[in-house]
Short mmCIF file of C-alpha atoms in Angstrom, two decimals:
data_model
loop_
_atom_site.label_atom_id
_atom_site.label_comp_id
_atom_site.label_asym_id
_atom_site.label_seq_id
_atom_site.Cartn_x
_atom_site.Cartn_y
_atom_site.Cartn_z
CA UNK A 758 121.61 86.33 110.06
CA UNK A 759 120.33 89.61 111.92
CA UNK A 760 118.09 88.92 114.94
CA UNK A 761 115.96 91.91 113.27
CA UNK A 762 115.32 90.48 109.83
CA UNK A 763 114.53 86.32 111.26
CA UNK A 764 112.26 88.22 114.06
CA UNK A 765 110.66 90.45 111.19
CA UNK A 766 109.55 87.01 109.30
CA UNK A 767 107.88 85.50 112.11
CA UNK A 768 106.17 88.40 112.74
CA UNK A 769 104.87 88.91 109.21
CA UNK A 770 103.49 84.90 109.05
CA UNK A 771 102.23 84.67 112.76
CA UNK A 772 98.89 86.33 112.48
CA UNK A 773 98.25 82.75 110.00
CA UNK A 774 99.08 79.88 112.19
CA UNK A 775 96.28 77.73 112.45
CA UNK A 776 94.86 76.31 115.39
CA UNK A 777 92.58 73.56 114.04
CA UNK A 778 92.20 70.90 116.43
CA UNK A 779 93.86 68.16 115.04
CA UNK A 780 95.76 69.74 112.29
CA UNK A 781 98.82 69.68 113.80
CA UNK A 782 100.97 70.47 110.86
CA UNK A 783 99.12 74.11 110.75
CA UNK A 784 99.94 75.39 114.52
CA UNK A 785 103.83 76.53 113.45
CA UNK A 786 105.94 78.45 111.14
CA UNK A 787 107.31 76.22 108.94
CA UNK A 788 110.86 77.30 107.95
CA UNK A 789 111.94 76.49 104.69
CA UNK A 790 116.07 77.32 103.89
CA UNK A 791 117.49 76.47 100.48
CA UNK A 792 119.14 77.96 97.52
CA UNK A 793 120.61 80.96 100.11
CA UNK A 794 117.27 82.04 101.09
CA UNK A 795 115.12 81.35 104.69
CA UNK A 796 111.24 81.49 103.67
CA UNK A 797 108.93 81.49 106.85
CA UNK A 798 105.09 79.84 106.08
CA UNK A 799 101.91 79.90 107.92
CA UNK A 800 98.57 78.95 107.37
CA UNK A 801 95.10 78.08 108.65
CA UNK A 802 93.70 76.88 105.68
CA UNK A 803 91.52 79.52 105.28
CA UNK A 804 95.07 82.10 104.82
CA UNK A 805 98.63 81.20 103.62
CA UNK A 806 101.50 83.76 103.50
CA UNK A 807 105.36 83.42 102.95
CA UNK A 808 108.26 85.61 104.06
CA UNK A 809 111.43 85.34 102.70
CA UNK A 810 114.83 86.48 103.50
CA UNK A 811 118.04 85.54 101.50
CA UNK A 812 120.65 84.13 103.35
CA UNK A 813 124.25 83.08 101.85
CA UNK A 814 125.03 79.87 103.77
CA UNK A 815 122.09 78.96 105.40
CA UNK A 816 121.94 75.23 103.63
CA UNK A 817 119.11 73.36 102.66
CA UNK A 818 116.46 72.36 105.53
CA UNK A 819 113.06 72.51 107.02
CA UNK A 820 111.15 72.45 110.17
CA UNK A 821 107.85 73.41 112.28
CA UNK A 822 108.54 76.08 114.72
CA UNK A 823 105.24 76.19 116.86
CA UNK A 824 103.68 78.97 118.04
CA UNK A 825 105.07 78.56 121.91
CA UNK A 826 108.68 78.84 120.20
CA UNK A 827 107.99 81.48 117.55
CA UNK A 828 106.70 83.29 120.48
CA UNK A 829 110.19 83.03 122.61
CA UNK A 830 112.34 83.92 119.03
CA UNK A 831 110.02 87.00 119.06
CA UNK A 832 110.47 87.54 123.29
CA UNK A 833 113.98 87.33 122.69
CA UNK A 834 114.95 89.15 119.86
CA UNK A 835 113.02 92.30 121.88
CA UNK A 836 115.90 92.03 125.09
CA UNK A 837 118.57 90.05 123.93
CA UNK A 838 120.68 93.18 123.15
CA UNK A 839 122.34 91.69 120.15
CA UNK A 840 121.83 91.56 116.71
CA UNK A 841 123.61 88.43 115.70
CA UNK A 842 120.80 85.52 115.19
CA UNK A 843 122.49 81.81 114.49
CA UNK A 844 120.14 79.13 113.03
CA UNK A 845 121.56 75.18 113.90
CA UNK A 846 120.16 72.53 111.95
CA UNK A 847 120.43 69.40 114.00
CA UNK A 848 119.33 65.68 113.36
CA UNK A 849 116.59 66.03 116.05
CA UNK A 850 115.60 69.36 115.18
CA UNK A 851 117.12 73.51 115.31
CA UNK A 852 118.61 75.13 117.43
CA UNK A 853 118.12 79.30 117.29
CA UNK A 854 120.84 80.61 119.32
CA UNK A 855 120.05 84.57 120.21
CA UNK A 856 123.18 86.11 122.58
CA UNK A 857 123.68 83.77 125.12
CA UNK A 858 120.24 82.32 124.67
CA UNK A 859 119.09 79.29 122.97
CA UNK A 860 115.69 77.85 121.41
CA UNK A 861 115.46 73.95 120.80
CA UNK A 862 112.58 73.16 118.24
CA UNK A 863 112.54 69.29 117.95
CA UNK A 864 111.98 68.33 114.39
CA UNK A 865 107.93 67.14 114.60
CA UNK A 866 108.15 65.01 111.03
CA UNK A 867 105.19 62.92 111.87
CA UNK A 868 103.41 66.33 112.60
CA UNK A 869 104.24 68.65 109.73
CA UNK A 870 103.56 65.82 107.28
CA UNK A 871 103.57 67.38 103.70
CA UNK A 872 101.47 70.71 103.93
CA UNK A 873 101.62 73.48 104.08
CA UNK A 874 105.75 72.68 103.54
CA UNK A 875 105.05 71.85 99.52
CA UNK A 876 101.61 72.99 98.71
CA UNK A 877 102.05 76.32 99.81
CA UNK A 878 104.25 76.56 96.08
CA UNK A 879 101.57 75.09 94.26
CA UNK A 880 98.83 77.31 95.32
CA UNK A 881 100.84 80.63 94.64
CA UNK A 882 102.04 79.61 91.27
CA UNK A 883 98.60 79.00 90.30
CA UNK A 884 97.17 82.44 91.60
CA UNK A 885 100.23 84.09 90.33
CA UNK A 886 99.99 82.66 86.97
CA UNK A 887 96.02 83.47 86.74
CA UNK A 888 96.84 87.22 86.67
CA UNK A 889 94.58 90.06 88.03
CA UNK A 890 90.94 89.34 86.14
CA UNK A 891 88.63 90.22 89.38
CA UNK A 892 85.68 91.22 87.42
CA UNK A 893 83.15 90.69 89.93
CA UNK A 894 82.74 91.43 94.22
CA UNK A 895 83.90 88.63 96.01
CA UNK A 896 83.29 88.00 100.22
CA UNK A 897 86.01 87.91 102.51
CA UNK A 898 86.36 87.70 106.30
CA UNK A 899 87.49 90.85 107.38
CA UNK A 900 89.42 89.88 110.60
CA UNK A 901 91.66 87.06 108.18
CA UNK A 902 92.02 90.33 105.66
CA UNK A 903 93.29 92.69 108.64
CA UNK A 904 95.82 89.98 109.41
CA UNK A 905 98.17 91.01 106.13
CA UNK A 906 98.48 94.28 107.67
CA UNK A 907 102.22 95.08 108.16
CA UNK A 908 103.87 94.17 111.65
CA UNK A 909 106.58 96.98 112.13
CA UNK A 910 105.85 100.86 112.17
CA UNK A 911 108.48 101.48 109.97
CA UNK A 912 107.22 99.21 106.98
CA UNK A 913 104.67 100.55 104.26
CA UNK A 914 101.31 100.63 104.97
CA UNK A 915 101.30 99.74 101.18
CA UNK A 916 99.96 96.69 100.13
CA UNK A 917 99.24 95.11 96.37
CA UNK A 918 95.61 93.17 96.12
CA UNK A 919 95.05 91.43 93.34
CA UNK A 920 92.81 88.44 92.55
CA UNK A 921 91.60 85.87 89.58
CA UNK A 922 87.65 85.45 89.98
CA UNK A 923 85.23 85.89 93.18
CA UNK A 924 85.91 82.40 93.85
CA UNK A 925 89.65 82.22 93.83
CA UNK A 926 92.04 83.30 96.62
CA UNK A 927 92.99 87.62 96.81
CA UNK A 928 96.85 87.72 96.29
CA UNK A 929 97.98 89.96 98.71
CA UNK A 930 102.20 91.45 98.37
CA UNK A 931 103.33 93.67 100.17
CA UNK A 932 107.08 94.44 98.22
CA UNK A 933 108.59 91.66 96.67
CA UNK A 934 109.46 89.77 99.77
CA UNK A 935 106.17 88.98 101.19
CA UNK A 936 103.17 86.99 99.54
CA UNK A 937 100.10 85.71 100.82
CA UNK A 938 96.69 84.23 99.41
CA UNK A 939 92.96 84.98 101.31
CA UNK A 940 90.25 82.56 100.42
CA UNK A 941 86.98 84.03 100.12
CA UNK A 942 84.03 83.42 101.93
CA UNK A 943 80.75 81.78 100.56
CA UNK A 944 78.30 84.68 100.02
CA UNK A 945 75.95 83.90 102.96
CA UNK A 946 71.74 84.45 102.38
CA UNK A 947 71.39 87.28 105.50
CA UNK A 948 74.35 89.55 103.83
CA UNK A 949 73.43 92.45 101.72
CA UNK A 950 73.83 91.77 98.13
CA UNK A 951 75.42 93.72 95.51
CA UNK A 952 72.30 95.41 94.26
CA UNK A 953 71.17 95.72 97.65
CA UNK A 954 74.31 98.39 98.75
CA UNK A 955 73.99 99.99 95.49
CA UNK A 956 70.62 100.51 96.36
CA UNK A 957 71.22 101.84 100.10
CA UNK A 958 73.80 104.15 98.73
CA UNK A 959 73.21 105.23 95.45
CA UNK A 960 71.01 108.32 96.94
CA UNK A 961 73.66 109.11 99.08
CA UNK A 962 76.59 109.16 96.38
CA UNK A 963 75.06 110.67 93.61
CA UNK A 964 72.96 112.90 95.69
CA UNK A 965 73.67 116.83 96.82
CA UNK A 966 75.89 117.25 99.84
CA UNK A 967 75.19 120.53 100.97
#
């Protein structure tokens, strides 16, 4: 596969990897290959997000990548000078061979356990099948909604937001390649409410400007 495009998924998941303690299974990119496709999965529990890229040939496998080894994919793909990117599944792990250069991720089983490498399908079949029917404000953390932004100045700034009820997770697309869910936040008792902005602003809007 090209360096560009494998590089271009971690970036797009990265933002997401947890860092829980304990949670080991969160502090990676899980890589997912199967039907000729490579998906890439984060999350921190809090955000999940899949990248996917197909890929004739690239068998049927998974593994954690953690964060240290995303990080030298991503250091490498920037001066390797090539564009040819070879993936190795191997009994004990991958092997991500970049030019001359190699990364060894040893296959973590008792770490990765079984989420986010199945339930991250679950969770986006249910928001996807629940449709757009946002009929009320919902509270999100704004640093874990600036994350989705796109990675590479020569992607769309476009993104499609979309969610099910103030209490469900914000779909978040950007093309048809890219997914991710946002949980929202409990409304906390210091926050403005809604009636409370609408009254702060509704002078301002409605009012003259000049």
């Amino acid at each position: 596969m090209f360096v560009n495009a494998f590089a271009a998924q971690l970036r797009d998941v990265r933002a997401h990897i947890g860092d829980e303690p304990g949670l080991t299974m969160l502090h990676g990119v899980h890589l997912e290959a199967g039907d000729g496709r490579l998906y890439a999965v984060a999350t921190n529990r809090f955000t999940i997000t899949a990248a996917r890229r197909d890929t004739p040939g690239i068998g049927t496998w998974d593994v954690l990548m953690p964060r240290a080894e995303v990080d030298a994919v991503l250091d490498l793909a920037r001066v390797a000078g090539t564009d040819d990117a070879h993936l190795v599944r191997t009994p004990t792990g991958l092997i991500v061979h970049i030019g001359g250069y190699t990364v060894a991720v040893d296959d973590r089983v008792d770490e990765r356990g079984e989420f986010p490498r199945r339930m991250w399908r679950t969770r986006v079949a249910a928001a996807l099948a629940a449709g757009p029917a946002l009929d009320a404000e919902m509270v999100v953390d704004r640093r874990r909604l600036a994350a989705f932004a796109p990675t590479s100045d020569t992607e769309t700034g476009a993104v499609q937001i979309w969610g099910s009820g103030p209490h469900d997770p914000l779909v978040i697309t950007r093309g048809t390649d890219y997914i991710g869910l946002l949980m929202p936040m409990r409304r906390g008792t210091d926050g403005p409410t809604l009636d409370d902005v609408r009254a702060a602003w509704d002078l301002d809007a409605t009012g003259p400007t000049g």
